[in-house]
Every structure is written in C-alpha cells, then in structure tokens.
Amino acid sequence: MPMRTRAAALAALTVAALAAGTTLTAPAGAAPKKAAAPAFLAASELPPHPASTWTAGPVTDGFPAELAHCLGEGVPAYDYRHRVFHTDLDTGAVQATVVTGSPAKGKALAALLNEEIRSCADRIEQSDPEIEAEGRYYGSLPVEEGARVHGLHTETSWGATDIHLLSVGRDGRTVTVVGWGQLGDFDDAPVTAFEKTTTKAVNKLH
C-alpha cells in the first residue's frame, strides 16, 4: 500500500478496479447530514513499527484506492471517508468509515465487506496467473456489534511478497474497514497489535 505494497500486479489491480467505473462515493443510502461524524484512528493507535513512526494523513472524502485491490468492485455506493497512514519505510495503513441509513443496512454492509475480503485471494489469482494469494481468517472481536480480522498474503512470479491485515467492524449503522500492509509474509504480521487497533477503531466510531 500506502498500504505500500511493492507488488506491481496488486497496483495494477487497484488501477483496474478504479478504472472500471466503480461508483464508490455516491450518496445512495447515506446517513442524514446531521449525523455526527465518526472519529478516526490516530497514528499512535496503529501497530507499533520497530524502526519507524507512523504519520497520519487528513480525513478525506471517498473510498480509498489503498483498499481497491480487495474491495474496489464490491463496495456499495455510500458516502465514505478515509484516512491514510504511512511510515518512512515499507509499511502503510488505511481506515475507511461510512454511516449507513440504519443498523440493518450497517449489518448488511459489514457482512458484504467481510465476504469480499474472504474471497479476495481467489479473485486475485483468477485475475493474474503470475500472483499466488492466500487468505486467512483470524476470528472475531467482541467490540460493539463485532469486528472480524483477516489476513492476505501475495507473492508474484518475480518474487515480490506482501502481507496485509484487514478488518471490518460495526457500531450500529456505522461501519469501518482498517487495513495494514508491508513487505513480508504471515510470520511478519502483527496480528495481536492489529486486533487492538481494530478494537480502538470501532470504539471511536461514536
């Protein structure tokens, strides 16, 4: 990424997903304008990096390109907001949130996002035979209406290897997706720290 993935094929997938014309910011089912805006993670709440510090970008309207490799074509049209984080090295992160029209719509959106992430590895391999991808499910977290944590590892035929952690959490009608990524494999993933970050992200929604 910024989830700074170095895999050129993943970057190409992101561009393709965005170029496909996916409408990610249309207001269908959006919450009333008077709804309080959810709070976002701070840089200090991300998994600690052993050799660098996190920097948080501004909160921006729209769905982030950093998540498009798994969610670019499967995300319903809502008014998303996001924040991108980076380190001075090869690690990046992102958070996207949306306030839907009701708890039922929030539940349906969270379920859809989790399913899109679960099927992401298969879709990556189907779209590019030079990429091997593996997904893992790390389980659910007991925060508000729940959160689920996933892992995704990709390796290209020329040796580029990347590890991502992704989570989907919900508080009532508000849904958040948190992503983290760097060079490496599953052994390099800070799963416990990422679970803590996800819990904080959901607790900060309202």
PDB file of C-alpha atoms in Angstrom:
ATOM      1  CA  MET A   1       0.000   0.000   0.000  1.00  0.00           C
ATOM      2  CA  PRO A   2       0.437   3.192   1.010  1.00  0.00           C
ATOM      3  CA  MET A   3      -0.727   0.265   2.311  1.00  0.00           C
ATOM      4  CA  ARG A   4       2.549   0.438   0.384  1.00  0.00           C
ATOM      5  CA  THR A   5       2.541  -2.874  -1.437  1.00  0.00           C
ATOM      6  CA  ARG A   6       5.551  -3.287  -3.714  1.00  0.00           C
ATOM      7  CA  ALA A   7       3.760  -5.916  -5.831  1.00  0.00           C
ATOM      8  CA  ALA A   8       3.242  -4.216  -9.182  1.00  0.00           C
ATOM      9  CA  ALA A   9       0.441  -6.595 -10.023  1.00  0.00           C
ATOM     10  CA  LEU A  10      -1.568  -5.522  -6.990  1.00  0.00           C
ATOM     11  CA  ALA A  11      -1.077  -1.918  -8.001  1.00  0.00           C
ATOM     12  CA  ALA A  12      -2.393  -2.812 -11.435  1.00  0.00           C
ATOM     13  CA  LEU A  13      -5.435  -4.448  -9.863  1.00  0.00           C
ATOM     14  CA  THR A  14      -6.117  -1.262  -7.932  1.00  0.00           C
ATOM     15  CA  VAL A  15      -5.923   0.843 -11.079  1.00  0.00           C
ATOM     16  CA  ALA A  16      -8.144  -1.603 -12.932  1.00  0.00           C
ATOM     17  CA  ALA A  17     -10.757  -1.572 -10.182  1.00  0.00           C
ATOM     18  CA  LEU A  18     -10.899   2.202 -10.180  1.00  0.00           C
ATOM     19  CA  ALA A  19     -10.845   2.431 -13.976  1.00  0.00           C
ATOM     20  CA  ALA A  20     -13.790   0.048 -14.157  1.00  0.00           C
ATOM     21  CA  GLY A  21     -16.020   2.937 -13.154  1.00  0.00           C
ATOM     22  CA  THR A  22     -16.995   1.668  -9.728  1.00  0.00           C
ATOM     23  CA  THR A  23     -19.149   4.293  -8.038  1.00  0.00           C
ATOM     24  CA  LEU A  24     -17.697   4.483  -4.561  1.00  0.00           C
ATOM     25  CA  THR A  25     -18.846   7.870  -3.353  1.00  0.00           C
ATOM     26  CA  ALA A  26     -22.454   8.167  -4.488  1.00  0.00           C
ATOM     27  CA  PRO A  27     -24.863   9.039  -1.684  1.00  0.00           C
ATOM     28  CA  ALA A  28     -27.182   6.026  -2.004  1.00  0.00           C
ATOM     29  CA  GLY A  29     -28.464   5.134   1.447  1.00  0.00           C
ATOM     30  CA  ALA A  30     -26.267   7.727   3.090  1.00  0.00           C
ATOM     31  CA  ALA A  31     -26.974   8.894   6.611  1.00  0.00           C
ATOM     32  CA  PRO A  32     -28.669  12.224   7.288  1.00  0.00           C
ATOM     33  CA  LYS A  33     -26.322  15.193   7.081  1.00  0.00           C
ATOM     34  CA  LYS A  34     -26.772  15.976  10.771  1.00  0.00           C
ATOM     35  CA  ALA A  35     -25.309  12.635  11.854  1.00  0.00           C
ATOM     36  CA  ALA A  36     -22.180  13.064  13.971  1.00  0.00           C
ATOM     37  CA  ALA A  37     -19.052  12.207  12.013  1.00  0.00           C
ATOM     38  CA  PRO A  38     -17.257   9.120  13.350  1.00  0.00           C
ATOM     39  CA  ALA A  39     -13.796   9.637  14.819  1.00  0.00           C
ATOM     40  CA  PHE A  40     -10.772   8.113  13.120  1.00  0.00           C
ATOM     41  CA  LEU A  41      -7.700   6.341  14.434  1.00  0.00           C
ATOM     42  CA  ALA A  42      -4.674   8.398  15.398  1.00  0.00           C
ATOM     43  CA  ALA A  43      -1.204   7.425  14.203  1.00  0.00           C
ATOM     44  CA  SER A  44      -0.267   6.371  17.736  1.00  0.00           C
ATOM     45  CA  GLU A  45      -3.071   3.763  17.736  1.00  0.00           C
ATOM     46  CA  LEU A  46      -1.640   1.703  14.877  1.00  0.00           C
ATOM     47  CA  PRO A  47       0.546  -1.393  15.424  1.00  0.00           C
ATOM     48  CA  PRO A  48       3.971  -0.087  16.502  1.00  0.00           C
ATOM     49  CA  HIS A  49       6.656  -0.149  13.831  1.00  0.00           C
ATOM     50  CA  PRO A  50      10.037  -1.364  15.110  1.00  0.00           C
ATOM     51  CA  ALA A  51      12.127   1.044  13.034  1.00  0.00           C
ATOM     52  CA  SER A  52       9.921   3.999  12.141  1.00  0.00           C
ATOM     53  CA  THR A  53       6.973   6.106  13.291  1.00  0.00           C
ATOM     54  CA  TRP A  54       3.519   6.453  11.805  1.00  0.00           C
ATOM     55  CA  THR A  55       2.273   9.613  10.131  1.00  0.00           C
ATOM     56  CA  ALA A  56      -1.464  10.193   9.664  1.00  0.00           C
ATOM     57  CA  GLY A  57      -2.866  11.920   6.625  1.00  0.00           C
ATOM     58  CA  PRO A  58      -6.016  14.068   6.668  1.00  0.00           C
ATOM     59  CA  VAL A  59      -9.504  12.617   6.779  1.00  0.00           C
ATOM     60  CA  THR A  60     -10.684  12.678   3.161  1.00  0.00           C
ATOM     61  CA  ASP A  61     -13.988  12.045   1.401  1.00  0.00           C
ATOM     62  CA  GLY A  62     -14.332   8.961  -0.787  1.00  0.00           C
ATOM     63  CA  PHE A  63     -13.335   5.302  -0.693  1.00  0.00           C
ATOM     64  CA  PRO A  64      -9.549   4.796  -0.560  1.00  0.00           C
ATOM     65  CA  ALA A  65      -7.635   3.384  -3.506  1.00  0.00           C
ATOM     66  CA  GLU A  66      -5.481   1.522  -0.962  1.00  0.00           C
ATOM     67  CA  LEU A  67      -8.356  -0.946  -0.408  1.00  0.00           C
ATOM     68  CA  ALA A  68      -9.369  -1.281  -4.049  1.00  0.00           C
ATOM     69  CA  HIS A  69      -7.340  -4.457  -4.632  1.00  0.00           C
ATOM     70  CA  CYS A  70      -9.875  -6.355  -2.494  1.00  0.00           C
ATOM     71  CA  LEU A  71     -12.920  -4.087  -2.332  1.00  0.00           C
ATOM     72  CA  GLY A  72     -12.848  -1.841  -5.394  1.00  0.00           C
ATOM     73  CA  GLU A  73     -15.609  -3.626  -7.298  1.00  0.00           C
ATOM     74  CA  GLY A  74     -17.641  -4.965  -4.388  1.00  0.00           C
ATOM     75  CA  VAL A  75     -18.372  -1.860  -2.341  1.00  0.00           C
ATOM     76  CA  PRO A  76     -21.919  -0.436  -2.441  1.00  0.00           C
ATOM     77  CA  ALA A  77     -22.315   3.272  -3.072  1.00  0.00           C
ATOM     78  CA  TYR A  78     -22.216   5.243   0.178  1.00  0.00           C
ATOM     79  CA  ASP A  79     -20.553   8.440   1.384  1.00  0.00           C
ATOM     80  CA  TYR A  80     -17.242   7.021   2.573  1.00  0.00           C
ATOM     81  CA  ARG A  81     -14.481   8.906   4.367  1.00  0.00           C
ATOM     82  CA  HIS A  82     -10.949   7.657   4.896  1.00  0.00           C
ATOM     83  CA  ARG A  83      -7.525   8.358   6.368  1.00  0.00           C
ATOM     84  CA  VAL A  84      -4.211   7.022   5.037  1.00  0.00           C
ATOM     85  CA  PHE A  85      -1.198   6.384   7.280  1.00  0.00           C
ATOM     86  CA  HIS A  86       2.421   5.750   6.348  1.00  0.00           C
ATOM     87  CA  THR A  87       5.861   5.145   7.821  1.00  0.00           C
ATOM     88  CA  ASP A  88       9.239   6.129   6.395  1.00  0.00           C
ATOM     89  CA  LEU A  89       9.795   2.526   5.339  1.00  0.00           C
ATOM     90  CA  ASP A  90       7.621  -0.034   3.559  1.00  0.00           C
ATOM     91  CA  THR A  91       4.616  -0.150   5.896  1.00  0.00           C
ATOM     92  CA  GLY A  92       1.305   1.613   5.345  1.00  0.00           C
ATOM     93  CA  ALA A  93      -2.239   1.575   6.693  1.00  0.00           C
ATOM     94  CA  VAL A  94      -5.667   2.974   5.936  1.00  0.00           C
ATOM     95  CA  GLN A  95      -9.056   3.357   7.615  1.00  0.00           C
ATOM     96  CA  ALA A  96     -12.377   3.879   5.833  1.00  0.00           C
ATOM     97  CA  THR A  97     -15.702   4.561   7.555  1.00  0.00           C
ATOM     98  CA  VAL A  98     -19.289   5.057   6.493  1.00  0.00           C
ATOM     99  CA  VAL A  99     -22.522   5.869   8.286  1.00  0.00           C
ATOM    100  CA  THR A 100     -25.321   3.930   6.608  1.00  0.00           C
ATOM    101  CA  GLY A 101     -29.021   4.642   6.850  1.00  0.00           C
ATOM    102  CA  SER A 102     -29.855   2.132   9.599  1.00  0.00           C
ATOM    103  CA  PRO A 103     -28.352  -0.620  11.789  1.00  0.00           C
ATOM    104  CA  ALA A 104     -29.789  -3.195   9.385  1.00  0.00           C
ATOM    105  CA  LYS A 105     -28.000  -1.572   6.451  1.00  0.00           C
ATOM    106  CA  GLY A 106     -24.835  -1.361   8.503  1.00  0.00           C
ATOM    107  CA  LYS A 107     -25.052  -5.067   9.306  1.00  0.00           C
ATOM    108  CA  ALA A 108     -25.607  -5.944   5.651  1.00  0.00           C
ATOM    109  CA  LEU A 109     -22.677  -3.786   4.531  1.00  0.00           C
ATOM    110  CA  ALA A 110     -20.319  -5.291   7.119  1.00  0.00           C
ATOM    111  CA  ALA A 111     -21.310  -8.803   6.037  1.00  0.00           C
ATOM    112  CA  LEU A 112     -20.705  -7.949   2.385  1.00  0.00           C
ATOM    113  CA  LEU A 113     -17.297  -6.402   3.083  1.00  0.00           C
ATOM    114  CA  ASN A 114     -16.216  -9.452   5.070  1.00  0.00           C
ATOM    115  CA  GLU A 115     -17.288 -11.731   2.234  1.00  0.00           C
ATOM    116  CA  GLU A 116     -15.398  -9.613  -0.317  1.00  0.00           C
ATOM    117  CA  ILE A 117     -12.236  -9.851   1.797  1.00  0.00           C
ATOM    118  CA  ARG A 118     -12.654 -13.612   2.271  1.00  0.00           C
ATOM    119  CA  SER A 119     -12.863 -14.132  -1.490  1.00  0.00           C
ATOM    120  CA  CYS A 120     -10.097 -11.645  -2.322  1.00  0.00           C
ATOM    121  CA  ALA A 121      -7.255 -14.171  -2.647  1.00  0.00           C
ATOM    122  CA  ASP A 122      -9.201 -16.276  -5.155  1.00  0.00           C
ATOM    123  CA  ARG A 123     -10.139 -13.225  -7.213  1.00  0.00           C
ATOM    124  CA  ILE A 124      -6.529 -12.005  -7.309  1.00  0.00           C
ATOM    125  CA  GLU A 125      -5.299 -15.374  -8.577  1.00  0.00           C
ATOM    126  CA  GLN A 126      -8.066 -15.544 -11.177  1.00  0.00           C
ATOM    127  CA  SER A 127      -7.213 -12.067 -12.470  1.00  0.00           C
ATOM    128  CA  ASP A 128      -3.442 -12.642 -12.758  1.00  0.00           C
ATOM    129  CA  PRO A 129      -1.781 -16.076 -13.090  1.00  0.00           C
ATOM    130  CA  GLU A 130       1.550 -14.579 -12.013  1.00  0.00           C
ATOM    131  CA  ILE A 131       0.278 -13.915  -8.481  1.00  0.00           C
ATOM    132  CA  GLU A 132      -0.205 -16.503  -5.771  1.00  0.00           C
ATOM    133  CA  ALA A 133      -2.518 -15.296  -2.996  1.00  0.00           C
ATOM    134  CA  GLU A 134      -3.593 -16.801   0.308  1.00  0.00           C
ATOM    135  CA  GLY A 135      -6.203 -15.501   2.723  1.00  0.00           C
ATOM    136  CA  ARG A 136      -6.581 -16.279   6.412  1.00  0.00           C
ATOM    137  CA  TYR A 137      -9.347 -15.568   8.875  1.00  0.00           C
ATOM    138  CA  TYR A 138      -8.185 -14.631  12.376  1.00  0.00           C
ATOM    139  CA  GLY A 139     -11.595 -14.510  14.027  1.00  0.00           C
ATOM    140  CA  SER A 140     -13.994 -12.010  15.536  1.00  0.00           C
ATOM    141  CA  LEU A 141     -13.516  -9.365  18.217  1.00  0.00           C
ATOM    142  CA  PRO A 142     -16.084  -8.596  20.953  1.00  0.00           C
ATOM    143  CA  VAL A 143     -16.391  -4.858  20.379  1.00  0.00           C
ATOM    144  CA  GLU A 144     -19.757  -3.094  19.870  1.00  0.00           C
ATOM    145  CA  GLU A 145     -21.610  -5.091  17.175  1.00  0.00           C
ATOM    146  CA  GLY A 146     -18.438  -7.004  16.402  1.00  0.00           C
ATOM    147  CA  ALA A 147     -15.375  -6.917  14.179  1.00  0.00           C
ATOM    148  CA  ARG A 148     -13.690  -9.562  12.032  1.00  0.00           C
ATOM    149  CA  VAL A 149      -9.981  -9.773  11.210  1.00  0.00           C
ATOM    150  CA  HIS A 150      -8.461 -11.205   8.026  1.00  0.00           C
ATOM    151  CA  GLY A 151      -5.002 -11.701   6.547  1.00  0.00           C
ATOM    152  CA  LEU A 152      -3.917 -11.680   2.895  1.00  0.00           C
ATOM    153  CA  HIS A 153      -0.529 -12.739   1.530  1.00  0.00           C
ATOM    154  CA  THR A 154       0.501 -12.264  -2.103  1.00  0.00           C
ATOM    155  CA  GLU A 155       3.605 -13.386  -3.972  1.00  0.00           C
ATOM    156  CA  THR A 156       4.415 -12.656  -7.588  1.00  0.00           C
ATOM    157  CA  SER A 157       6.287 -14.880 -10.036  1.00  0.00           C
ATOM    158  CA  TRP A 158       9.222 -12.460  -9.854  1.00  0.00           C
ATOM    159  CA  GLY A 159       9.463 -12.724  -6.061  1.00  0.00           C
ATOM    160  CA  ALA A 160       7.633  -9.693  -4.676  1.00  0.00           C
ATOM    161  CA  THR A 161       5.835 -10.700  -1.482  1.00  0.00           C
ATOM    162  CA  ASP A 162       3.397  -8.658   0.588  1.00  0.00           C
ATOM    163  CA  ILE A 163       1.328  -9.215   3.709  1.00  0.00           C
ATOM    164  CA  HIS A 164      -1.894  -7.380   4.542  1.00  0.00           C
ATOM    165  CA  LEU A 165      -4.195  -7.383   7.549  1.00  0.00           C
ATOM    166  CA  LEU A 166      -7.784  -6.214   7.067  1.00  0.00           C
ATOM    167  CA  SER A 167     -10.671  -5.862   9.481  1.00  0.00           C
ATOM    168  CA  VAL A 168     -14.326  -4.880   9.308  1.00  0.00           C
ATOM    169  CA  GLY A 169     -16.107  -3.561  12.391  1.00  0.00           C
ATOM    170  CA  ARG A 170     -19.541  -2.127  13.134  1.00  0.00           C
ATOM    171  CA  ASP A 171     -21.196   0.096  15.711  1.00  0.00           C
ATOM    172  CA  GLY A 172     -24.903   0.309  14.916  1.00  0.00           C
ATOM    173  CA  ARG A 173     -25.284   1.781  11.437  1.00  0.00           C
ATOM    174  CA  THR A 174     -21.605   2.801  11.195  1.00  0.00           C
ATOM    175  CA  VAL A 175     -19.049   0.502   9.569  1.00  0.00           C
ATOM    176  CA  THR A 176     -15.275   0.815   9.451  1.00  0.00           C
ATOM    177  CA  VAL A 177     -12.585  -1.031   7.495  1.00  0.00           C
ATOM    178  CA  VAL A 178      -8.979  -0.958   8.688  1.00  0.00           C
ATOM    179  CA  GLY A 179      -6.090  -2.140   6.540  1.00  0.00           C
ATOM    180  CA  TRP A 180      -2.380  -2.590   7.230  1.00  0.00           C
ATOM    181  CA  GLY A 181       0.325  -3.834   4.867  1.00  0.00           C
ATOM    182  CA  GLN A 182       4.040  -4.239   4.251  1.00  0.00           C
ATOM    183  CA  LEU A 183       6.594  -6.463   2.542  1.00  0.00           C
ATOM    184  CA  GLY A 184       6.650  -9.943   4.058  1.00  0.00           C
ATOM    185  CA  ASP A 185       4.515 -12.961   4.807  1.00  0.00           C
ATOM    186  CA  PHE A 186       2.176 -14.181   7.539  1.00  0.00           C
ATOM    187  CA  ASP A 187       5.025 -14.539  10.037  1.00  0.00           C
ATOM    188  CA  ASP A 188       5.609 -10.763   9.752  1.00  0.00           C
ATOM    189  CA  ALA A 189       2.007  -9.800  10.510  1.00  0.00           C
ATOM    190  CA  PRO A 190       1.412  -8.144  13.931  1.00  0.00           C
ATOM    191  CA  VAL A 191      -1.974  -9.787  14.379  1.00  0.00           C
ATOM    192  CA  THR A 192      -2.395  -9.121  18.123  1.00  0.00           C
ATOM    193  CA  ALA A 193      -1.457  -5.444  17.769  1.00  0.00           C
ATOM    194  CA  PHE A 194      -3.744  -5.102  14.752  1.00  0.00           C
ATOM    195  CA  GLU A 195      -6.633  -6.583  16.721  1.00  0.00           C
ATOM    196  CA  LYS A 196      -6.065  -3.898  19.364  1.00  0.00           C
ATOM    197  CA  THR A 197      -6.048  -1.249  16.638  1.00  0.00           C
ATOM    198  CA  THR A 198      -9.306  -2.599  15.230  1.00  0.00           C
ATOM    199  CA  THR A 199     -10.935  -2.550  18.664  1.00  0.00           C
ATOM    200  CA  LYS A 200      -9.899   1.076  19.120  1.00  0.00           C
ATOM    201  CA  ALA A 201     -11.206   1.962  15.669  1.00  0.00           C
ATOM    202  CA  VAL A 202     -14.659   0.535  16.395  1.00  0.00           C
ATOM    203  CA  ASN A 203     -14.814   2.085  19.874  1.00  0.00           C
ATOM    204  CA  LYS A 204     -14.072   5.510  18.361  1.00  0.00           C
ATOM    205  CA  LEU A 205     -16.900   5.401  15.830  1.00  0.00           C
ATOM    206  CA  HIS A 206     -19.422   7.011  18.237  1.00  0.00           C
TER     207      HIS A 206
END
